[in-house]
mmCIF file of N, CA and C in Angstrom:
data_model
loop_
_atom_site.group_PDB
_atom_site.id
_atom_site.type_symbol
_atom_site.label_atom_id
_atom_site.label_comp_id
_atom_site.label_asym_id
_atom_site.label_seq_id
_atom_site.Cartn_x
_atom_site.Cartn_y
_atom_site.Cartn_z
ATOM 1 N N UNK A 764 110.480 91.397 86.328
ATOM 2 C CA UNK A 764 111.111 92.604 86.795
ATOM 3 C C UNK A 764 112.610 92.398 86.711
ATOM 4 N N UNK A 765 113.315 93.339 86.109
ATOM 5 C CA UNK A 765 114.748 93.239 85.942
ATOM 6 C C UNK A 765 115.496 93.598 87.209
ATOM 7 N N UNK A 766 116.776 93.295 87.223
ATOM 8 C CA UNK A 766 117.616 93.563 88.375
ATOM 9 C C UNK A 766 117.665 95.046 88.710
ATOM 10 N N UNK A 767 117.731 95.897 87.703
ATOM 11 C CA UNK A 767 117.806 97.334 87.953
ATOM 12 C C UNK A 767 116.554 97.816 88.677
ATOM 13 N N UNK A 768 115.363 97.413 88.199
ATOM 14 C CA UNK A 768 114.121 97.868 88.815
ATOM 15 C C UNK A 768 113.960 97.345 90.230
ATOM 16 N N UNK A 769 114.440 96.132 90.515
ATOM 17 C CA UNK A 769 114.241 95.540 91.820
ATOM 18 C C UNK A 769 115.032 96.260 92.916
ATOM 19 N N UNK A 770 116.048 97.043 92.550
ATOM 20 C CA UNK A 770 116.841 97.746 93.550
ATOM 21 C C UNK A 770 116.420 99.202 93.728
ATOM 22 N N UNK A 771 115.451 99.679 92.943
ATOM 23 C CA UNK A 771 115.014 101.065 93.052
ATOM 24 C C UNK A 771 114.155 101.262 94.289
ATOM 25 N N UNK A 772 114.487 102.270 95.071
ATOM 26 C CA UNK A 772 113.738 102.603 96.275
ATOM 27 C C UNK A 772 113.134 103.988 96.120
ATOM 28 N N UNK A 773 111.822 104.125 96.332
ATOM 29 C CA UNK A 773 111.172 105.431 96.191
ATOM 30 C C UNK A 773 111.654 106.432 97.240
ATOM 31 N N UNK A 774 111.897 107.649 96.789
ATOM 32 C CA UNK A 774 112.257 108.744 97.690
ATOM 33 C C UNK A 774 111.117 109.756 97.762
ATOM 34 N N UNK A 775 110.512 110.060 96.614
ATOM 35 C CA UNK A 775 109.435 111.037 96.513
ATOM 36 C C UNK A 775 108.414 110.496 95.527
ATOM 37 N N UNK A 776 107.137 110.491 95.906
ATOM 38 C CA UNK A 776 106.089 110.010 95.009
ATOM 39 C C UNK A 776 104.974 111.042 94.897
ATOM 40 N N UNK A 777 104.369 111.111 93.712
ATOM 41 C CA UNK A 777 103.238 111.999 93.436
ATOM 42 C C UNK A 777 102.151 111.161 92.764
ATOM 43 N N UNK A 778 100.901 111.291 93.173
ATOM 44 C CA UNK A 778 99.839 110.418 92.659
ATOM 45 C C UNK A 778 99.482 110.679 91.195
ATOM 46 N N UNK A 779 99.242 109.591 90.461
ATOM 47 C CA UNK A 779 98.743 109.663 89.082
ATOM 48 C C UNK A 779 97.432 108.887 88.933
ATOM 49 N N UNK A 780 97.375 107.677 89.503
ATOM 50 C CA UNK A 780 96.175 106.841 89.465
ATOM 51 C C UNK A 780 95.898 106.381 90.878
ATOM 52 N N UNK A 781 94.670 106.524 91.317
ATOM 53 C CA UNK A 781 94.252 106.068 92.638
ATOM 54 C C UNK A 781 93.228 104.958 92.485
ATOM 55 N N UNK A 782 93.105 104.129 93.506
ATOM 56 C CA UNK A 782 92.167 103.010 93.486
ATOM 57 C C UNK A 782 90.739 103.518 93.311
ATOM 58 N N UNK A 783 89.945 102.743 92.614
ATOM 59 C CA UNK A 783 88.538 103.043 92.386
ATOM 60 C C UNK A 783 87.780 102.885 93.702
ATOM 61 N N UNK A 784 87.042 103.899 94.114
ATOM 62 C CA UNK A 784 86.327 103.841 95.385
ATOM 63 C C UNK A 784 85.038 103.024 95.292
ATOM 64 N N UNK A 785 84.529 102.802 94.092
ATOM 65 C CA UNK A 785 83.292 102.037 93.922
ATOM 66 C C UNK A 785 83.555 100.541 94.049
ATOM 67 N N UNK A 786 84.589 100.067 93.396
ATOM 68 C CA UNK A 786 84.984 98.655 93.498
ATOM 69 C C UNK A 786 86.400 98.611 94.054
ATOM 70 N N UNK A 787 86.544 98.529 95.387
ATOM 71 C CA UNK A 787 87.861 98.683 96.007
ATOM 72 C C UNK A 787 88.887 97.597 95.682
ATOM 73 N N UNK A 788 88.465 96.364 95.385
ATOM 74 C CA UNK A 788 89.430 95.310 95.069
ATOM 75 C C UNK A 788 88.983 94.553 93.835
ATOM 76 N N UNK A 789 89.864 94.158 92.981
ATOM 77 C CA UNK A 789 91.294 94.482 92.990
ATOM 78 C C UNK A 789 91.505 95.958 92.682
ATOM 79 N N UNK A 790 92.644 96.478 93.097
ATOM 80 C CA UNK A 790 92.911 97.901 92.880
ATOM 81 C C UNK A 790 94.322 98.119 92.338
ATOM 82 N N UNK A 791 94.472 99.254 91.709
ATOM 83 C CA UNK A 791 95.743 99.630 91.105
ATOM 84 C C UNK A 791 96.020 101.087 91.431
ATOM 85 N N UNK A 792 97.229 101.386 91.874
ATOM 86 C CA UNK A 792 97.658 102.772 92.043
ATOM 87 C C UNK A 792 98.961 102.958 91.275
ATOM 88 N N UNK A 793 99.109 104.145 90.708
ATOM 89 C CA UNK A 793 100.330 104.483 89.971
ATOM 90 C C UNK A 793 100.772 105.863 90.421
ATOM 91 N N UNK A 794 102.047 105.984 90.760
ATOM 92 C CA UNK A 794 102.628 107.252 91.177
ATOM 93 C C UNK A 794 103.836 107.566 90.308
ATOM 94 N N UNK A 795 104.049 108.862 90.028
ATOM 95 C CA UNK A 795 105.343 109.249 89.479
ATOM 96 C C UNK A 795 106.307 109.209 90.656
ATOM 97 N N UNK A 796 107.570 108.952 90.381
ATOM 98 C CA UNK A 796 108.475 108.672 91.496
ATOM 99 C C UNK A 796 109.895 109.142 91.202
ATOM 100 N N UNK A 797 110.508 109.713 92.236
ATOM 101 C CA UNK A 797 111.951 109.945 92.223
ATOM 102 C C UNK A 797 112.539 108.884 93.133
ATOM 103 N N UNK A 798 113.536 108.167 92.630
ATOM 104 C CA UNK A 798 114.147 107.103 93.400
ATOM 105 C C UNK A 798 115.362 107.621 94.164
ATOM 106 N N UNK A 799 115.786 106.871 95.179
ATOM 107 C CA UNK A 799 116.888 107.305 96.035
ATOM 108 C C UNK A 799 118.208 107.438 95.279
ATOM 109 N N UNK A 800 118.334 106.777 94.127
ATOM 110 C CA UNK A 800 119.572 106.898 93.343
ATOM 111 C C UNK A 800 119.551 108.114 92.417
ATOM 112 N N UNK A 801 118.466 108.937 92.498
ATOM 113 C CA UNK A 801 118.375 110.154 91.699
ATOM 114 C C UNK A 801 117.668 109.977 90.366
ATOM 115 N N UNK A 802 117.329 108.738 89.991
ATOM 116 C CA UNK A 802 116.607 108.504 88.747
ATOM 117 C C UNK A 802 115.101 108.674 88.981
ATOM 118 N N UNK A 803 114.368 108.705 87.882
ATOM 119 C CA UNK A 803 112.916 108.894 87.944
ATOM 120 C C UNK A 803 112.200 107.766 87.231
ATOM 121 N N UNK A 804 110.946 107.600 87.558
ATOM 122 C CA UNK A 804 110.122 106.583 86.920
ATOM 123 C C UNK A 804 108.755 106.541 87.562
ATOM 124 N N UNK A 805 108.235 105.341 87.740
ATOM 125 C CA UNK A 805 106.888 105.173 88.267
ATOM 126 C C UNK A 805 106.862 104.055 89.297
ATOM 127 N N UNK A 806 105.960 104.181 90.247
ATOM 128 C CA UNK A 806 105.717 103.171 91.267
ATOM 129 C C UNK A 806 104.311 102.642 91.025
ATOM 130 N N UNK A 807 104.201 101.343 90.784
ATOM 131 C CA UNK A 807 102.922 100.714 90.465
ATOM 132 C C UNK A 807 102.603 99.706 91.568
ATOM 133 N N UNK A 808 101.422 99.840 92.189
ATOM 134 C CA UNK A 808 101.009 98.906 93.236
ATOM 135 C C UNK A 808 99.674 98.289 92.870
ATOM 136 N N UNK A 809 99.616 96.958 92.970
ATOM 137 C CA UNK A 809 98.403 96.217 92.660
ATOM 138 C C UNK A 809 97.979 95.448 93.901
ATOM 139 N N UNK A 810 96.708 95.566 94.274
ATOM 140 C CA UNK A 810 96.150 94.813 95.394
ATOM 141 C C UNK A 810 95.100 93.869 94.834
ATOM 142 N N UNK A 811 95.269 92.559 95.071
ATOM 143 C CA UNK A 811 94.319 91.585 94.530
ATOM 144 C C UNK A 811 93.142 91.374 95.490
ATOM 145 N N UNK A 812 92.251 90.478 95.119
ATOM 146 C CA UNK A 812 91.044 90.236 95.915
ATOM 147 C C UNK A 812 91.350 89.731 97.321
ATOM 148 N N UNK A 813 92.468 89.049 97.500
ATOM 149 C CA UNK A 813 92.868 88.541 98.817
ATOM 150 C C UNK A 813 93.680 89.576 99.606
ATOM 151 N N UNK A 814 93.732 90.784 99.091
ATOM 152 C CA UNK A 814 94.455 91.905 99.698
ATOM 153 C C UNK A 814 95.974 91.726 99.706
ATOM 154 N N UNK A 815 96.481 90.894 98.786
ATOM 155 C CA UNK A 815 97.922 90.774 98.598
ATOM 156 C C UNK A 815 98.376 91.961 97.761
ATOM 157 N N UNK A 816 99.431 92.633 98.200
ATOM 158 C CA UNK A 816 99.924 93.818 97.504
ATOM 159 C C UNK A 816 101.239 93.483 96.809
ATOM 160 N N UNK A 817 101.299 93.787 95.504
ATOM 161 C CA UNK A 817 102.562 93.655 94.789
ATOM 162 C C UNK A 817 102.974 95.042 94.311
ATOM 163 N N UNK A 818 104.244 95.358 94.502
ATOM 164 C CA UNK A 818 104.786 96.662 94.139
ATOM 165 C C UNK A 818 105.818 96.482 93.039
ATOM 166 N N UNK A 819 105.717 97.320 92.025
ATOM 167 C CA UNK A 819 106.623 97.273 90.882
ATOM 168 C C UNK A 819 107.205 98.667 90.679
ATOM 169 N N UNK A 820 108.526 98.765 90.654
ATOM 170 C CA UNK A 820 109.169 100.034 90.328
ATOM 171 C C UNK A 820 109.576 99.996 88.863
ATOM 172 N N UNK A 821 109.258 101.071 88.164
ATOM 173 C CA UNK A 821 109.527 101.149 86.731
ATOM 174 C C UNK A 821 110.509 102.283 86.475
ATOM 175 N N UNK A 822 111.767 101.936 86.252
ATOM 176 C CA UNK A 822 112.764 102.935 85.888
ATOM 177 C C UNK A 822 112.504 103.423 84.477
ATOM 178 N N UNK A 823 112.582 104.711 84.257
ATOM 179 C CA UNK A 823 112.244 105.307 82.971
ATOM 180 C C UNK A 823 113.360 105.091 81.951
ATOM 181 N N UNK A 824 112.987 104.504 80.800
ATOM 182 C CA UNK A 824 113.927 104.297 79.695
ATOM 183 C C UNK A 824 113.769 105.405 78.659
ATOM 184 N N UNK A 825 112.514 105.655 78.228
ATOM 185 C CA UNK A 825 112.275 106.726 77.261
ATOM 186 C C UNK A 825 110.806 107.109 77.272
ATOM 187 N N UNK A 826 110.542 108.286 76.709
ATOM 188 C CA UNK A 826 109.171 108.765 76.543
ATOM 189 C C UNK A 826 108.986 109.145 75.083
ATOM 190 N N UNK A 827 107.811 108.793 74.545
ATOM 191 C CA UNK A 827 107.476 109.174 73.179
ATOM 192 C C UNK A 827 106.081 109.789 73.182
ATOM 193 N N UNK A 828 105.818 110.614 72.185
ATOM 194 C CA UNK A 828 104.498 111.217 72.031
ATOM 195 C C UNK A 828 104.019 110.945 70.609
ATOM 196 N N UNK A 829 103.376 109.771 70.403
ATOM 197 C CA UNK A 829 102.976 109.396 69.046
ATOM 198 C C UNK A 829 101.847 110.255 68.471
ATOM 199 N N UNK A 830 101.055 110.860 69.335
ATOM 200 C CA UNK A 830 99.936 111.707 68.929
ATOM 201 C C UNK A 830 99.839 112.889 69.878
ATOM 202 N N UNK A 831 99.152 113.949 69.435
ATOM 203 C CA UNK A 831 98.899 115.065 70.334
ATOM 204 C C UNK A 831 98.064 114.556 71.510
ATOM 205 N N UNK A 832 98.344 115.020 72.699
ATOM 206 C CA UNK A 832 97.645 114.629 73.924
ATOM 207 C C UNK A 832 97.862 113.171 74.318
ATOM 208 N N UNK A 833 98.989 112.577 73.880
ATOM 209 C CA UNK A 833 99.342 111.211 74.273
ATOM 210 C C UNK A 833 100.831 111.172 74.616
ATOM 211 N N UNK A 834 101.152 110.653 75.806
ATOM 212 C CA UNK A 834 102.549 110.446 76.206
ATOM 213 C C UNK A 834 102.698 108.996 76.599
ATOM 214 N N UNK A 835 103.684 108.328 76.021
ATOM 215 C CA UNK A 835 103.933 106.924 76.296
ATOM 216 C C UNK A 835 105.311 106.787 76.923
ATOM 217 N N UNK A 836 105.345 106.155 78.095
ATOM 218 C CA UNK A 836 106.581 105.960 78.847
ATOM 219 C C UNK A 836 106.957 104.487 78.786
ATOM 220 N N UNK A 837 108.211 104.231 78.425
ATOM 221 C CA UNK A 837 108.718 102.868 78.340
ATOM 222 C C UNK A 837 109.709 102.679 79.480
ATOM 223 N N UNK A 838 109.503 101.622 80.246
ATOM 224 C CA UNK A 838 110.398 101.317 81.359
ATOM 225 C C UNK A 838 111.581 100.484 80.913
ATOM 226 N N UNK A 839 112.585 100.437 81.753
ATOM 227 C CA UNK A 839 113.782 99.647 81.452
ATOM 228 C C UNK A 839 113.457 98.160 81.346
ATOM 229 N N UNK A 840 112.330 97.741 81.932
ATOM 230 C CA UNK A 840 111.890 96.344 81.864
ATOM 231 C C UNK A 840 110.829 96.135 80.781
ATOM 232 N N UNK A 841 110.632 97.136 79.912
ATOM 233 C CA UNK A 841 109.676 97.113 78.809
ATOM 234 C C UNK A 841 108.220 97.256 79.246
ATOM 235 N N UNK A 842 107.965 97.624 80.513
ATOM 236 C CA UNK A 842 106.619 98.009 80.926
ATOM 237 C C UNK A 842 106.283 99.299 80.191
ATOM 238 N N UNK A 843 105.030 99.436 79.761
ATOM 239 C CA UNK A 843 104.608 100.621 79.024
ATOM 240 C C UNK A 843 103.429 101.277 79.732
ATOM 241 N N UNK A 844 103.545 102.578 79.968
ATOM 242 C CA UNK A 844 102.450 103.390 80.502
ATOM 243 C C UNK A 844 102.118 104.449 79.458
ATOM 244 N N UNK A 845 100.880 104.468 78.999
ATOM 245 C CA UNK A 845 100.432 105.486 78.048
ATOM 246 C C UNK A 845 99.395 106.357 78.727
ATOM 247 N N UNK A 846 99.603 107.661 78.679
ATOM 248 C CA UNK A 846 98.668 108.615 79.253
ATOM 249 C C UNK A 846 98.065 109.426 78.125
ATOM 250 N N UNK A 847 96.747 109.614 78.166
ATOM 251 C CA UNK A 847 96.096 110.400 77.121
ATOM 252 C C UNK A 847 94.921 111.174 77.694
ATOM 253 N N UNK A 848 94.604 112.269 77.014
ATOM 254 C CA UNK A 848 93.467 113.101 77.394
ATOM 255 C C UNK A 848 92.321 112.769 76.455
ATOM 256 N N UNK A 849 91.172 112.416 77.026
ATOM 257 C CA UNK A 849 90.004 112.056 76.237
ATOM 258 C C UNK A 849 89.376 113.303 75.629
ATOM 259 N N UNK A 850 89.141 113.268 74.319
ATOM 260 C CA UNK A 850 88.576 114.418 73.610
ATOM 261 C C UNK A 850 87.120 114.672 73.987
ATOM 262 N N UNK A 851 86.406 113.670 74.460
ATOM 263 C CA UNK A 851 84.989 113.830 74.802
ATOM 264 C C UNK A 851 84.813 114.340 76.231
ATOM 265 N N UNK A 852 85.386 113.630 77.193
ATOM 266 C CA UNK A 852 85.177 113.987 78.603
ATOM 267 C C UNK A 852 86.198 114.987 79.128
ATOM 268 N N UNK A 853 87.356 115.063 78.485
ATOM 269 C CA UNK A 853 88.429 115.919 78.975
ATOM 270 C C UNK A 853 89.232 115.271 80.093
ATOM 271 N N UNK A 854 88.860 114.052 80.494
ATOM 272 C CA UNK A 854 89.583 113.337 81.539
ATOM 273 C C UNK A 854 90.885 112.756 81.023
ATOM 274 N N UNK A 855 91.788 112.469 81.949
ATOM 275 C CA UNK A 855 93.078 111.881 81.609
ATOM 276 C C UNK A 855 93.044 110.411 82.019
ATOM 277 N N UNK A 856 93.514 109.555 81.119
ATOM 278 C CA UNK A 856 93.492 108.118 81.343
ATOM 279 C C UNK A 856 94.882 107.534 81.179
ATOM 280 N N UNK A 857 95.103 106.406 81.839
ATOM 281 C CA UNK A 857 96.378 105.699 81.767
ATOM 282 C C UNK A 857 96.102 104.272 81.304
ATOM 283 N N UNK A 858 96.924 103.788 80.394
ATOM 284 C CA UNK A 858 96.859 102.394 79.961
ATOM 285 C C UNK A 858 98.191 101.744 80.330
ATOM 286 N N UNK A 859 98.121 100.695 81.124
ATOM 287 C CA UNK A 859 99.300 99.976 81.602
ATOM 288 C C UNK A 859 99.433 98.668 80.836
ATOM 289 N N UNK A 860 100.609 98.460 80.222
ATOM 290 C CA UNK A 860 100.937 97.215 79.525
ATOM 291 C C UNK A 860 102.158 96.624 80.219
ATOM 292 N N UNK A 861 102.022 95.415 80.750
ATOM 293 C CA UNK A 861 103.163 94.745 81.377
ATOM 294 C C UNK A 861 103.420 93.429 80.677
ATOM 295 N N UNK A 862 104.686 93.053 80.586
ATOM 296 C CA UNK A 862 105.031 91.762 80.006
ATOM 297 C C UNK A 862 104.393 90.665 80.852
ATOM 298 N N UNK A 863 103.968 89.619 80.205
ATOM 299 C CA UNK A 863 103.357 88.457 80.843
ATOM 300 C C UNK A 863 102.013 88.752 81.506
ATOM 301 N N UNK A 864 101.415 89.885 81.219
ATOM 302 C CA UNK A 864 100.082 90.198 81.737
ATOM 303 C C UNK A 864 99.052 89.717 80.717
ATOM 304 N N UNK A 865 97.843 89.453 81.198
ATOM 305 C CA UNK A 865 96.810 88.932 80.306
ATOM 306 C C UNK A 865 96.318 89.985 79.314
ATOM 307 N N UNK A 866 96.507 91.247 79.617
ATOM 308 C CA UNK A 866 96.082 92.318 78.729
ATOM 309 C C UNK A 866 96.320 93.662 79.386
ATOM 310 N N UNK A 867 96.057 94.733 78.648
ATOM 311 C CA UNK A 867 96.281 96.063 79.229
ATOM 312 C C UNK A 867 95.228 96.400 80.287
ATOM 313 N N UNK A 868 95.590 97.318 81.181
ATOM 314 C CA UNK A 868 94.680 97.823 82.208
ATOM 315 C C UNK A 868 94.479 99.308 81.942
ATOM 316 N N UNK A 869 93.220 99.747 81.905
ATOM 317 C CA UNK A 869 92.898 101.150 81.653
ATOM 318 C C UNK A 869 92.366 101.762 82.942
ATOM 319 N N UNK A 870 92.924 102.919 83.330
ATOM 320 C CA UNK A 870 92.570 103.556 84.603
ATOM 321 C C UNK A 870 92.311 105.047 84.417
ATOM 322 N N UNK A 871 91.417 105.592 85.242
ATOM 323 C CA UNK A 871 91.245 107.043 85.340
ATOM 324 C C UNK A 871 92.414 107.611 86.124
ATOM 325 N N UNK A 872 92.914 108.758 85.710
ATOM 326 C CA UNK A 872 93.972 109.436 86.466
ATOM 327 C C UNK A 872 93.360 110.406 87.460
ATOM 328 N N UNK A 873 94.181 110.879 88.368
ATOM 329 C CA UNK A 873 93.748 111.876 89.345
ATOM 330 C C UNK A 873 93.336 113.149 88.612
ATOM 331 N N UNK A 874 92.595 114.029 89.270
ATOM 332 C CA UNK A 874 92.109 115.248 88.631
ATOM 333 C C UNK A 874 93.131 116.359 88.542
ATOM 334 N N UNK A 875 94.105 116.362 89.450
ATOM 335 C CA UNK A 875 95.116 117.428 89.492
ATOM 336 C C UNK A 875 96.507 116.797 89.452
ATOM 337 N N UNK A 876 97.328 117.270 88.528
ATOM 338 C CA UNK A 876 98.682 116.748 88.395
ATOM 339 C C UNK A 876 99.625 117.476 89.339
ATOM 340 N N UNK A 877 100.469 116.724 90.053
ATOM 341 C CA UNK A 877 101.494 117.297 90.922
ATOM 342 C C UNK A 877 102.864 117.029 90.302
ATOM 343 N N UNK A 878 103.600 118.074 89.915
ATOM 344 C CA UNK A 878 104.919 117.877 89.288
ATOM 345 C C UNK A 878 105.875 117.123 90.211
ATOM 346 N N UNK A 879 106.719 116.299 89.597
ATOM 347 C CA UNK A 879 107.701 115.503 90.334
ATOM 348 C C UNK A 879 109.100 116.112 90.232
ATOM 349 N N UNK A 880 109.306 117.040 89.276
ATOM 350 C CA UNK A 880 110.611 117.670 89.122
ATOM 351 C C UNK A 880 111.481 117.036 88.059
ATOM 352 N N UNK A 881 110.865 116.275 87.150
ATOM 353 C CA UNK A 881 111.586 115.656 86.046
ATOM 354 C C UNK A 881 110.934 116.108 84.746
ATOM 355 N N UNK A 882 111.727 116.655 83.842
ATOM 356 C CA UNK A 882 111.200 117.241 82.612
ATOM 357 C C UNK A 882 110.386 116.251 81.789
ATOM 358 N N UNK A 883 110.847 115.009 81.667
ATOM 359 C CA UNK A 883 110.140 114.020 80.851
ATOM 360 C C UNK A 883 108.797 113.630 81.478
ATOM 361 N N UNK A 884 108.784 113.353 82.755
ATOM 362 C CA UNK A 884 107.537 112.940 83.407
ATOM 363 C C UNK A 884 106.583 114.119 83.536
ATOM 364 N N UNK A 885 107.104 115.305 83.804
ATOM 365 C CA UNK A 885 106.240 116.471 83.977
ATOM 366 C C UNK A 885 105.597 116.959 82.676
ATOM 367 N N UNK A 886 105.915 116.323 81.552
ATOM 368 C CA UNK A 886 105.163 116.574 80.319
ATOM 369 C C UNK A 886 103.685 116.274 80.530
ATOM 370 N N UNK A 887 103.402 115.375 81.456
ATOM 371 C CA UNK A 887 102.009 114.984 81.747
ATOM 372 C C UNK A 887 101.163 116.167 82.185
ATOM 373 N N UNK A 888 101.769 117.203 82.737
ATOM 374 C CA UNK A 888 100.994 118.359 83.192
ATOM 375 C C UNK A 888 100.194 118.981 82.046
ATOM 376 N N UNK A 889 100.679 118.830 80.801
ATOM 377 C CA UNK A 889 99.974 119.367 79.641
ATOM 378 C C UNK A 889 98.620 118.704 79.435
ATOM 379 N N UNK A 890 98.491 117.454 79.861
ATOM 380 C CA UNK A 890 97.229 116.736 79.707
ATOM 381 C C UNK A 890 96.179 117.190 80.721
ATOM 382 N N UNK A 891 96.610 117.736 81.829
ATOM 383 C CA UNK A 891 95.709 118.084 82.924
ATOM 384 C C UNK A 891 95.206 119.525 82.847
ATOM 385 N N UNK A 892 95.542 120.260 81.780
ATOM 386 C CA UNK A 892 95.106 121.655 81.668
ATOM 387 C C UNK A 892 93.834 121.764 80.874
#
């Protein structure tokens, strides 16, 4: 985690990924976030089997849309969040790639998108229609 991300404090958060209710641990939650300095990004929380919680703030560097129904967000620390709408189920999924992680994590997103008030992040609302 870079110095910039470590100083970001959440001011407003909206849910994107919630913990799986079937297998509660380990769990992952992801929220869109407005930080106290006025910037936007994501808040990622991971709870391991011992119930240790690690929180990661991801300041937004850029967003790209390599394919229709896919939005990829790159953090200032090179964390990558890709959101896509599945053509079969119609559900929205998130793939989290973090540096030094053993591999990507794939998660179901919430059923209803709540806008955060940032044009780049609120592109995600298109996936939830």
